[in-house]
XYZ file of C-alpha atoms in Angstrom:
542
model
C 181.171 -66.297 -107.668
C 179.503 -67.257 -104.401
C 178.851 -65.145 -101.763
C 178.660 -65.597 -97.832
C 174.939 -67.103 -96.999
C 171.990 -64.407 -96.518
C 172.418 -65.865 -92.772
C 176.195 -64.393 -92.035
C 175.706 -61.249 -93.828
C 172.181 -60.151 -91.671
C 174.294 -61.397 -88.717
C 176.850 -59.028 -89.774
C 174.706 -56.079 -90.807
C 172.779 -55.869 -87.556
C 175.220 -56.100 -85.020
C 173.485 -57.690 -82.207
C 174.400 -57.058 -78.835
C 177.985 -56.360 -80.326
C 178.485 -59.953 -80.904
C 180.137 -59.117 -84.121
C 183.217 -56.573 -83.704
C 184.588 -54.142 -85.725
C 185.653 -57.040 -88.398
C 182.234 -56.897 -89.610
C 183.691 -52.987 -90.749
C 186.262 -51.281 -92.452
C 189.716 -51.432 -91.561
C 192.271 -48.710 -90.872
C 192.518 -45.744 -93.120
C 194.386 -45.868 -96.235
C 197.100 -43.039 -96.979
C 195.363 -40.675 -99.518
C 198.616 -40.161 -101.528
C 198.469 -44.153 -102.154
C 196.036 -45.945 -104.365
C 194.280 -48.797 -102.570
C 192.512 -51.843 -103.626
C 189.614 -52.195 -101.872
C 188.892 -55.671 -102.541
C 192.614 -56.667 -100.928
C 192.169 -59.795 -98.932
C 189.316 -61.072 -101.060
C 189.220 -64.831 -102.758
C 186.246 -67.401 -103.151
C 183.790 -66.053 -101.109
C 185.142 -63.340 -100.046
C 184.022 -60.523 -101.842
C 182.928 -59.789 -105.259
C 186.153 -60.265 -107.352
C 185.681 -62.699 -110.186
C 188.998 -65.013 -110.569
C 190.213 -65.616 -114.135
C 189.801 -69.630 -114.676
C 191.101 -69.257 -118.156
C 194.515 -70.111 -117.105
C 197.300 -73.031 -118.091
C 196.523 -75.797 -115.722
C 199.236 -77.765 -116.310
C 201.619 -74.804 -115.883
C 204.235 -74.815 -113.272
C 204.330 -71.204 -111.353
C 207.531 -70.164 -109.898
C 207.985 -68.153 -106.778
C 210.591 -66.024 -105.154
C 209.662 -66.356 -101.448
C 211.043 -64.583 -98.547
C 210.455 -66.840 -95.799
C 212.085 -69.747 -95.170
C 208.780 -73.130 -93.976
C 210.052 -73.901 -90.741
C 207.572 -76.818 -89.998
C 204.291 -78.444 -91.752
C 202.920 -77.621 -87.656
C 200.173 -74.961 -87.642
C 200.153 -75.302 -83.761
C 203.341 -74.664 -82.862
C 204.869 -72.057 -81.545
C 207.423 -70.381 -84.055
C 205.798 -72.037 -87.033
C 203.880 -68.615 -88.229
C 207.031 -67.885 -90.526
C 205.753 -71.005 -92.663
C 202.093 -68.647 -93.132
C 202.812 -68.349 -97.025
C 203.500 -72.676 -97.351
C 200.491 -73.399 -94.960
C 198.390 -71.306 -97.060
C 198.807 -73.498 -99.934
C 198.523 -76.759 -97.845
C 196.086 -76.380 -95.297
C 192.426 -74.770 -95.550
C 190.871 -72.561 -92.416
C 187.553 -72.112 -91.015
C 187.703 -68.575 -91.446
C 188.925 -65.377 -93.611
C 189.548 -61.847 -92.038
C 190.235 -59.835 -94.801
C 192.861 -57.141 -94.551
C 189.750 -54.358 -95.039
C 187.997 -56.306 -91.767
C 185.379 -58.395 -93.218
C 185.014 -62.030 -91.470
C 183.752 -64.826 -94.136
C 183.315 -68.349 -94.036
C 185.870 -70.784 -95.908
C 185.220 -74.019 -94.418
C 182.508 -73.151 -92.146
C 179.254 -71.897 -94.135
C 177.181 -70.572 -91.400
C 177.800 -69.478 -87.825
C 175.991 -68.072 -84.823
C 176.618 -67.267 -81.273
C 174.206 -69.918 -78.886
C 173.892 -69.807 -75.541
C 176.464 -72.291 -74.986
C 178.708 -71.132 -76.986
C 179.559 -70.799 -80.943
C 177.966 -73.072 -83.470
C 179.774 -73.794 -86.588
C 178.036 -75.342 -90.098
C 180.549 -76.814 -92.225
C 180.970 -77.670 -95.870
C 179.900 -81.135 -96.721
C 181.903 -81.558 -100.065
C 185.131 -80.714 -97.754
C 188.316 -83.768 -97.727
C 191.801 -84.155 -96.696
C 194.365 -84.918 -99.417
C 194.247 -89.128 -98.414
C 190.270 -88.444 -98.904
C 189.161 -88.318 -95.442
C 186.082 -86.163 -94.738
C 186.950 -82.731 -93.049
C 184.154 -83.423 -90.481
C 183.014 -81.945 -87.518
C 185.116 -84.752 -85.752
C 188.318 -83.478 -87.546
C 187.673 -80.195 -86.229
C 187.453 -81.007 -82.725
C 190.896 -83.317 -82.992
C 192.230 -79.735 -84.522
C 191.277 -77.555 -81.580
C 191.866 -79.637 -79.093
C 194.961 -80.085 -79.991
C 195.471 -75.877 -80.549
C 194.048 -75.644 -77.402
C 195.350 -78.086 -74.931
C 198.615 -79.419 -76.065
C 201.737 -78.118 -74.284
C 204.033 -76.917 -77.547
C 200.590 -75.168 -78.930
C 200.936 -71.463 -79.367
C 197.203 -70.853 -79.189
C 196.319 -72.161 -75.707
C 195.717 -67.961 -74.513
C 194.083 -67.538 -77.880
C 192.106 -70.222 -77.019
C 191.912 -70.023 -73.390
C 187.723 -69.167 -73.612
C 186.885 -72.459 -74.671
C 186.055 -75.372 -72.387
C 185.055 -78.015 -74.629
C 184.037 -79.024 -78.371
C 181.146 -80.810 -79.169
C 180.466 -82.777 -82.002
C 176.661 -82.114 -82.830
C 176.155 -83.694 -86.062
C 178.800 -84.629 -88.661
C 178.951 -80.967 -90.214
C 178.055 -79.046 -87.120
C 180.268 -78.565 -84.231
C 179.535 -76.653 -80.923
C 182.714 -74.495 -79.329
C 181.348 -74.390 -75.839
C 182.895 -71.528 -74.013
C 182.879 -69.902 -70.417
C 180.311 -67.436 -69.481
C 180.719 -63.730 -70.788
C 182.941 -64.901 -73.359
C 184.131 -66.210 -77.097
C 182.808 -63.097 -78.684
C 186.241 -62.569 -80.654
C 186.387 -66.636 -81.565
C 185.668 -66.453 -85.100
C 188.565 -63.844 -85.677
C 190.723 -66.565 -83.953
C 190.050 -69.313 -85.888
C 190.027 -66.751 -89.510
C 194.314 -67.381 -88.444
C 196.389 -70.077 -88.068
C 194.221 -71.369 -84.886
C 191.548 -72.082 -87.507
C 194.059 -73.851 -90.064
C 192.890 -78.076 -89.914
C 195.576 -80.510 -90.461
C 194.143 -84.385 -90.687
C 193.714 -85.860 -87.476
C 195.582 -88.593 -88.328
C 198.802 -86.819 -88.106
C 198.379 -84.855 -85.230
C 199.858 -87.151 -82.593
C 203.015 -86.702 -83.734
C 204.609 -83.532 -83.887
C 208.078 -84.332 -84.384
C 207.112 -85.916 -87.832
C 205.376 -82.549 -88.643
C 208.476 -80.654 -87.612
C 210.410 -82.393 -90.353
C 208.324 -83.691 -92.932
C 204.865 -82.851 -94.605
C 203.322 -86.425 -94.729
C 200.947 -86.826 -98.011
C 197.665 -86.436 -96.713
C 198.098 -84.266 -93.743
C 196.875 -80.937 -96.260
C 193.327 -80.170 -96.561
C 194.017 -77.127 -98.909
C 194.577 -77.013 -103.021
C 197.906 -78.020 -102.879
C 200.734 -80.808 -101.374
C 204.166 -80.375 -100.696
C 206.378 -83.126 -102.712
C 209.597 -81.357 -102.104
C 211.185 -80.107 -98.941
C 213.340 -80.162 -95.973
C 213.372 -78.372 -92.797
C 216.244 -75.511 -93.156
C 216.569 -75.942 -97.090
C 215.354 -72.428 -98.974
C 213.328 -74.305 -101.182
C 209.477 -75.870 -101.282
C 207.715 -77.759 -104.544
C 203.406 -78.171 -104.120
C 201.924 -79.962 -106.680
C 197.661 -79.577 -106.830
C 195.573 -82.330 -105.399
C 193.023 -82.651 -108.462
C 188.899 -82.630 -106.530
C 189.377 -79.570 -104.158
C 186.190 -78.634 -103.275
C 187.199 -74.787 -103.875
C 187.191 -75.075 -107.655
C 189.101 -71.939 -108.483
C 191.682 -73.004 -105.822
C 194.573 -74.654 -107.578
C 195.044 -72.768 -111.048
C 198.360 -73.790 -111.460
C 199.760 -77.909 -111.949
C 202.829 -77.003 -109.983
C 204.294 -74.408 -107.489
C 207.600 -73.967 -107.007
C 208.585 -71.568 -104.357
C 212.755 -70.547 -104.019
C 213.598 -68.183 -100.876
C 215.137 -65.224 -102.340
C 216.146 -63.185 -99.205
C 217.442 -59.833 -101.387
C 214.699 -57.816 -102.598
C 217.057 -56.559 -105.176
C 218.311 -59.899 -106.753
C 214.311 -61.020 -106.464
C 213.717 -57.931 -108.313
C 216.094 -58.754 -111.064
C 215.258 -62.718 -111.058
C 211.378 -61.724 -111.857
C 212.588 -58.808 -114.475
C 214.868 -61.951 -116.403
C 212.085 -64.386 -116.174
C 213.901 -66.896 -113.698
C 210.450 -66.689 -111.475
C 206.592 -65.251 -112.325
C 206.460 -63.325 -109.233
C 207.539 -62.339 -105.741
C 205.541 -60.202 -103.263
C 207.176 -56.822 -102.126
C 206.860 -54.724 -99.186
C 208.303 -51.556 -97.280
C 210.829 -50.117 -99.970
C 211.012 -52.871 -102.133
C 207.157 -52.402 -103.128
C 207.948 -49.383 -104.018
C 211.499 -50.438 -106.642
C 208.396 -53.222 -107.670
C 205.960 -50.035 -108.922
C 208.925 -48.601 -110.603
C 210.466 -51.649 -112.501
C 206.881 -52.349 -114.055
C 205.982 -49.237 -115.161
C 209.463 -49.259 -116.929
C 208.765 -52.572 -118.200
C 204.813 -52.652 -119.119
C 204.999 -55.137 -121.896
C 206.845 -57.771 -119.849
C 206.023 -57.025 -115.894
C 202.489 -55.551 -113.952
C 202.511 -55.008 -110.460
C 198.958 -54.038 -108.416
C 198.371 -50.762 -105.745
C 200.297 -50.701 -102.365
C 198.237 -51.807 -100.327
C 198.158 -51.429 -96.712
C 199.371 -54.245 -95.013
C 198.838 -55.139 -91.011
C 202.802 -55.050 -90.779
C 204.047 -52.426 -88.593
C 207.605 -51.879 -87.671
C 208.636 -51.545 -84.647
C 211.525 -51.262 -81.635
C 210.654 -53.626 -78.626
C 211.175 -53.931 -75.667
C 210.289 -55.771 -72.381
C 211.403 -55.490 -68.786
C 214.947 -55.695 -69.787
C 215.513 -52.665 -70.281
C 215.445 -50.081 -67.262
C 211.985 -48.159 -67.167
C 213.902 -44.649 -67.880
C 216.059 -45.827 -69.955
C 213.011 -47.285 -71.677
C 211.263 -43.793 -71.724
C 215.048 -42.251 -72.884
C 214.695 -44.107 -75.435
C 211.650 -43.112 -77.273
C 211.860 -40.082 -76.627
C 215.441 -40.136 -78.472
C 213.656 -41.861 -81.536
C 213.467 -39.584 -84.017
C 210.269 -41.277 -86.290
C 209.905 -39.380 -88.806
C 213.914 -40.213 -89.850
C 213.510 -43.528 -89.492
C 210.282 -43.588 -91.894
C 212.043 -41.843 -94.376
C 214.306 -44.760 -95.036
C 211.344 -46.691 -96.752
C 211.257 -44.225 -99.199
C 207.722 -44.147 -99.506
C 206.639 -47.791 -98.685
C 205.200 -47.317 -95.414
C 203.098 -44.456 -93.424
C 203.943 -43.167 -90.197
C 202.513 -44.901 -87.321
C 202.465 -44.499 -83.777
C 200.878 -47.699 -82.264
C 199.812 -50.807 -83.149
C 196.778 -50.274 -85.221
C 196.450 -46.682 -87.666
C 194.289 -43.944 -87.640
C 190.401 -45.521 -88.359
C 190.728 -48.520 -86.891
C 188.344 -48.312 -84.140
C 191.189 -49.305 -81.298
C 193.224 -46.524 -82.410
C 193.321 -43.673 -79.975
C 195.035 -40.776 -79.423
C 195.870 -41.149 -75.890
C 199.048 -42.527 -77.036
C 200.017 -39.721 -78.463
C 201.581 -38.200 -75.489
C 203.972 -40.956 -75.062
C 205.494 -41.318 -78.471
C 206.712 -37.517 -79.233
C 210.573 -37.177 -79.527
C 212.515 -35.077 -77.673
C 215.912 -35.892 -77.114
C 216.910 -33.222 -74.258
C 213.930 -34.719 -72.165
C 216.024 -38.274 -72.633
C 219.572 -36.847 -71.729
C 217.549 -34.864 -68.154
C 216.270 -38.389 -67.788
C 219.318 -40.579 -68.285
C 221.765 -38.020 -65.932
C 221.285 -40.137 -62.614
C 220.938 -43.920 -64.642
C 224.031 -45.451 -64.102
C 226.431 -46.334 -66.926
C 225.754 -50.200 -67.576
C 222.038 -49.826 -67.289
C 222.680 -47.203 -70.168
C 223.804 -50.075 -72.439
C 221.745 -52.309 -74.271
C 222.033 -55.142 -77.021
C 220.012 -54.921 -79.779
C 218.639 -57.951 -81.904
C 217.667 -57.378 -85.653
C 217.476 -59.540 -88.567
C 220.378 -58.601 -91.285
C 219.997 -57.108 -94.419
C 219.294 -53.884 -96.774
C 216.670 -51.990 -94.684
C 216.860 -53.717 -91.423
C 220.891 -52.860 -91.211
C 220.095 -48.830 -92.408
C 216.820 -49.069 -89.381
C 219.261 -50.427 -86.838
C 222.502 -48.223 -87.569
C 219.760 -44.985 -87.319
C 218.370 -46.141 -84.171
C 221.636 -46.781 -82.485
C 222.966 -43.385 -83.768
C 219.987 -41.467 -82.487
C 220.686 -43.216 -79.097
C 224.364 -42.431 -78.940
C 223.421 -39.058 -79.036
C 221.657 -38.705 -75.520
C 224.368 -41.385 -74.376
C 222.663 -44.730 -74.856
C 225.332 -47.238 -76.317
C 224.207 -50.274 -78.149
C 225.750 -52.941 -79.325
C 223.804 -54.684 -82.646
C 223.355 -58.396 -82.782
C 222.616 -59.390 -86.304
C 220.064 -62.407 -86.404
C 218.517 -64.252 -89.387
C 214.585 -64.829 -89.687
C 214.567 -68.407 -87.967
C 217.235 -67.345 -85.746
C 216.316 -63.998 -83.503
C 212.657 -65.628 -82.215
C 214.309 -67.959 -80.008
C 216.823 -65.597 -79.251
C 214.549 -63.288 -78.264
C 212.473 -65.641 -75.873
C 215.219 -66.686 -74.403
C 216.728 -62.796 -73.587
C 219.672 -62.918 -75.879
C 219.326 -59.424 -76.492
C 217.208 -56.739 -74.685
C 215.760 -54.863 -77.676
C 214.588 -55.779 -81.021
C 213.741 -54.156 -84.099
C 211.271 -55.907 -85.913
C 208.126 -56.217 -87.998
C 204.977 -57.773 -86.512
C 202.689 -59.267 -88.925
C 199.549 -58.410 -86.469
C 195.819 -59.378 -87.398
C 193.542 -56.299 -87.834
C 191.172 -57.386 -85.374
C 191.815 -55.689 -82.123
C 192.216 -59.015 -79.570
C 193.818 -60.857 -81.755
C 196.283 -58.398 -82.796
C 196.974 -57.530 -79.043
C 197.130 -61.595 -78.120
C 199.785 -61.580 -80.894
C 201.879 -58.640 -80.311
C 201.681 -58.866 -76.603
C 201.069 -62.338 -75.368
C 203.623 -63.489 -77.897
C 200.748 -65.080 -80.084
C 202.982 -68.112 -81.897
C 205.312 -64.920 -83.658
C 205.529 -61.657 -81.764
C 207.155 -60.167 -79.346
C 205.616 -59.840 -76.668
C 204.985 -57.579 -73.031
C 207.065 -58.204 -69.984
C 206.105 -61.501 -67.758
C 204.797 -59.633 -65.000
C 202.405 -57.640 -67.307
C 200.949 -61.237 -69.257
C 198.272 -61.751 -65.903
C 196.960 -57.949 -66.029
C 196.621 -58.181 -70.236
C 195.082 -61.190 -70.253
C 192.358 -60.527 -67.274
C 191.798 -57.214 -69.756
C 191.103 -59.394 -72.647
C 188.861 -61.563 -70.840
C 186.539 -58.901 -70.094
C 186.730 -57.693 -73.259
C 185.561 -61.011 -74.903
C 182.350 -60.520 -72.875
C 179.340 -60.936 -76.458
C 177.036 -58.475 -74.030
C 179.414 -55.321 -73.865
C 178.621 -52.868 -76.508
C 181.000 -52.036 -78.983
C 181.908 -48.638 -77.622
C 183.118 -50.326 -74.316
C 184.807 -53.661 -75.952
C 186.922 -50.689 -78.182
C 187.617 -49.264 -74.620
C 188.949 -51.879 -73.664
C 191.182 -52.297 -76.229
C 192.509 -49.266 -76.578
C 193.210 -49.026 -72.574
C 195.802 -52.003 -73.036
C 197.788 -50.628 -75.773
C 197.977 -46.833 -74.265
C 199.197 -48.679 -70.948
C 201.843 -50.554 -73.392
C 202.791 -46.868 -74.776
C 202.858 -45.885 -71.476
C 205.342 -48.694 -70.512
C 207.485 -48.004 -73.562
C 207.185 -52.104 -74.602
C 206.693 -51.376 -78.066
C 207.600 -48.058 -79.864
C 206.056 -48.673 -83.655
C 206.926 -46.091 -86.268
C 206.007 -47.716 -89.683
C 202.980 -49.472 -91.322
C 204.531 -51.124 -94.337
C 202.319 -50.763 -97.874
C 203.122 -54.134 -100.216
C 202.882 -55.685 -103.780
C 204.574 -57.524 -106.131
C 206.301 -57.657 -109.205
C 205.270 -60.824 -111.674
C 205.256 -61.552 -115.245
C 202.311 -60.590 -117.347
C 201.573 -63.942 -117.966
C 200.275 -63.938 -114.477
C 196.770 -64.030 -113.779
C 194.669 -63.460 -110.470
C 197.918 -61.435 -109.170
C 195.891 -58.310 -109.785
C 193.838 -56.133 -108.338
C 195.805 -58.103 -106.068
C 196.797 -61.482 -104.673
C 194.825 -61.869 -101.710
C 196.422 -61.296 -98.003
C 195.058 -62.956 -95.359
C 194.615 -61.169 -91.757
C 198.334 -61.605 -90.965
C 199.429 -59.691 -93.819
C 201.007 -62.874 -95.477
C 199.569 -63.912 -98.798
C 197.464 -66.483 -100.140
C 198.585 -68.274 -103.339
C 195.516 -70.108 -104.050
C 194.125 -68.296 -106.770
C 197.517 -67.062 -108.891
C 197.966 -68.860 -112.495
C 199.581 -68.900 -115.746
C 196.905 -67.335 -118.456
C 196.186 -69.773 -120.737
C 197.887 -69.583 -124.519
C-alpha cells in the first residue's frame, strides 16, 4: 500500500505555526468498555491497512441501505443524505479519517503559501467519459461550491476569493488574509467531492438524473430515480485507485427497519448493511450466534451524536426548562449499549471539548417547574419534529414524558428522512430530535451543526453573524493551537449556554455481512461525516 508523500507527513508532524489543527491528531476518546478499531476511516492511502484484492470481480454485492439518494448534486443544499451513493460515484480531494488524520486522495501534496493553499494533484486522475480531472476541473468544482446561489458551502467556503489554475495539476486556493487554515478539512467533505465540469451548469438535470460521465469515483449509477428506495453502480474498469472497485456490480435497496435488515442479511437476501445506535449492537449479537455464516467488526465510534434542537422558537426559559427536565442518562439507556453519554458536540479528548458546558447540561427538574411558574401557558407548548420509527418513536415519547412532568406539553410531528429538513428550515415545528452526522474537525463540525452546513440544524438567525465572525478569527494559520481550540470551544459553551442544542448520545456503529465479504473488516471505512465508504468491500474470490 502507498502511503501519504514524506512531504504531508513532516508537514503534519511539525505543526508549524498551527497551520495544521488537531486533524493532524487523535480523535475523541473511545469508551474503554468498547473495543475500537484504530485504523477506522482508513482506505488507499490512508493508513496502513492492506485491502484483500483476492476477491470475485465480476461479483455483484448487495446492500441494505438506510438512506434514501436524494440527488447526484454534491453542492446542494439537502443533498448530504445521498453521502453513502456519492461515495461510490464521485472522488474528493481529501480524507479526514474518523481518528483525525487528514490524507490526500486526489490531491498528493499540499502546503499553505502566502497567497493561499496550493494543491498537487494526481496526474493518472479521469472522469467516467475520460476527461482529465485537472486543475481546471477543480476550479469549475469550487467555484461552483462557492459562488452559486443553491450551494450549501458558500460559509464553508466563504475564505476563499479566487482559484487559480497554476499548471494543469496544480491549483492555487487564494484566500483572504489571516485565513483558510481549516480549508483542507473542508474540502476532505462533500465541498471537496468533483463532479465533471461538464455537468455542472445544470442542476436540475443533477437533481433527477446521474448523467454517465458526471462520476469521477470507482463506480456509475445505471439505475435510479429520485424518490425510488433503490440505486444499481456498476464499476468503470481504469480507476486510477486500483483497489477501488472490487466488486462488478453494487446494488444498494433502502431497508429503513434495522430489524427486517437484520433478518434480510441473516437469510442471505443482501451481503451487508451498516448498523448503528442499538441496532449495532442486535448486529454483534446475531454474528456471534451465527459465526459460520455472518462477521461483524468493533463498534466503533462514530461522529453521530444525538441530539434535541432547538432555535429561537422556543422561549429562552422554556428553552432552559427544558434541559434541565431532560433526564440523559434515561434517554441513553434506550440504545442499550450503542452509544456513550455525551454532553456536547464533540466527546471527552477531542481538543474542543470542554467542561465549561458542564454547568448547563445537568438535570434538575424542580429548577424547570421554579422556572416555568410565570411563562405563560401557550409559550409552554411546543411541536416537536422527529423522524418515525423503532428508536426515534421510544427517544421522542421519553422526551415528551419527561417534559409533561414540569408542565411542558408537546405535540410530536412524525417526519420521514427527506421530509423533516425542509420542514425544519421552514419552522414547521419548533424542536427536533435528531442525529447530526458532524465532521470531527472542530470548524467544520460547528459550520455544520450550527450554520446549517448542507444537513444540520442549525443556531438561531440572529446568532449566524456572531458564529461566523468567531470562525473567521479562528481560521487565522498564525494563532497557536491553544487559542484556535479557544475559540472553538467558546462558541459551543455559548450554544450550551443558549440551550440550541442539548446532545445526549454519541452513537458506536457496524455492520452485519456475510462471510463471503471481504474488506468489511477491521472495518469498512467511514469518512469524516460518519457515513461509509464502499469503495473497497468485495466478494472473496472462490
Amino acid at each position: 500500500m502507498k502511503g501519504t508523500s514524506m512531504k504531508n507527513r513532516i508537514w503534519c508532524a511539525t505543526v508549524v505555526m498551527g497551520l495544521v489543527l488537531s486533524g493532524c491528531g487523535g480523535g475523541g476518546e473511545a469508551d474503554p468498555d468498547v473495543e475500537v478499531n484504530a485504523d477506522a476511516g482508513a482506505g488507499l492511502e490512508l493508513a496502513g491497512t492492506e485491502w484483500e484484492t483476492a476477491t470475485d470481480r465480476d461479483g455483484t454485492l448487495r446492500i441494505a441501505g438506510n438512506l434514501l439518494m436524494s440527488s447526484s448534486d454534491v453542492h446542494a443544499a439537502g443533498t448530504t443524505v445521498s453521502t453513502q451513493y456519492f461515495n461510490l460515484l464521485y472522488d474528493r480531494l481529501f480524507w479526514a479519517t474518523v481518528n483525525g488524520e487528514l490524507r490526500g486522495y486526489l490531491v498528493k501534496e499540499w502546503e499553505f503559501v502566502p497567497d493561499g493553499l496550493e494543491l498537487t494533484l494526481r496526474d493518472d486522475a479521469k472522469f467516467h467519459d475520460g476527461s482529465p480531472i485537472d486543475a481546471e476541473a477543480i476550479k469549475a468544482n469550487l467555484d461552483r461550491a462557492r459562488t452559486a446561489e443553491f450551494s450549501a458551502y458558500q460559509q464553508a467556503l466563504k475564505a476563499v476569493t479566487e482559484i487559480e489554475v497554476v499548471n494543469a495539476q496544480t491549483v492555487l486556493i487564494k484566500t483572504r488574509k489571516k485565513s483558510g487554515a481549516t480549508l483542507p478539512y473542508v474540502l476532505a467533505g462533500w465541498a471537496g467531492m468533483i463532479m465533471n465540469p461538464a455537468f455542472l451548469d445544470d442542476p436540475e438535470v443533477l437533481r433527477t438524473s446521474a448523467p454517465d460521465g458526471v462520476g469521477s469515483g470507482p463506480y456509475k449509477i445505471v439505475s435510479w430515480t429520485p424518490g425510488e428506495d433503490s440505486v444499481v453502480f456498476e464499476r468503470v474498469e481504469g480507476h486510477w485507485d486500483s483497489q477501488a472497485g472490487q466488486a462488478a456490480r453494487i446494488e444498494v435497496q433502502v431497508v429503513s427497519d434495522p430489524a427486517q435488515a437484520l433478518n434480510a442479511v441473516a437469510t442471505g437476501q443482501y451481503h451487508f448493511a451498516p448498523f448503528s445506535s442499538e441496532s449495532a449492537v442486535d448486529a454483534a449479537e446475531r454474528a456471534d450466534a451465527a459465526k459460520d455464516k455472518l462477521q461483524t467488526g468493533e463498534l466503533i465510534p462514530t461522529l453521530s451524536i444525538q441530539a434535541l434542537w432547538m432555535r429561537d422558537l422556543v422561549d429562552p426559559v422554556v428553552r432552559e426548562a427544558i434541559s434541565l427536565a431532560l433526564d440523559r442518562d434515561a434517554l441513553l439507556g434506550q440504545f442499550r449499549g450503542g452509544a456513550a453519554p455525551v454532553n456536547q458536540l464533540f466527546g471527552e479528548g477531542h481538543p474542543a471539548h470542554t467542561s465549561a458546558i458542564d454547568e448547563f447540561t445537568v438535570t434538575d427538574p424542580e429548577r424547570a417547574m421554579e422556572l416555568l411558574k410565570d411563562v405563560p401557558k401557550e409559550k409552554k407548548s411546543v411541536t416537536m419534529g422527529y423522524v418515525e420509527g423503532g428508536l426515534a418513536t421510544r427517544l421522542t415519547q421519553l422526551v415528551q414524558e419527561q417534559l409533561a412532568a414540569v408542565g411542558i406539553e408537546v405535540e410530536l410531528k412524525a417526519m420521514t428522512h427527506t421530509s423533516v429538513y425542509p420542514a425544519w428550515f421552514q419552522s414547521q415545528f419548533d424542536m427536533a430530535l435528531m442525529g447530526t452526522a458532524g465532521p470531527n474537525h472542530a470548524s467544520t463540525g460547528i459550520y455544520a451543526a450550527l450554520l446549517r452546513g448542507g444537513v444540520n440544524w442549525g443556531a438561531p438567525d440572529s446568532a449566524l453573524p456572531g458564529i461566523e465572525a468567531e470562525l473567521d478569527r479562528a481560521d487565522d494559520p498564525a494563532l497557536d493551537e491553544a487559542e484556535r481550540q479557544g475559540i472553538y470551544q467558546g462558541i459551543l459553551t455559548d450554544a450550551a449556554k443558549e440551550h440550541w442544542m442539548l446532545p445526549f448520545a454519541q452513537l458506536y456503529a457496524t455492520h452485519l455481512a456475510s462471510t463471503e465479504v471481504v474488506n468489511i473488516d477491521p472495518a469498512v471505512p467511514f469518512q469524516y461525516q460518519s457515513l461509509q465508504d464502499w469503495r473497497y468491500v468485495g466478494l472473496g474470490a472462490d
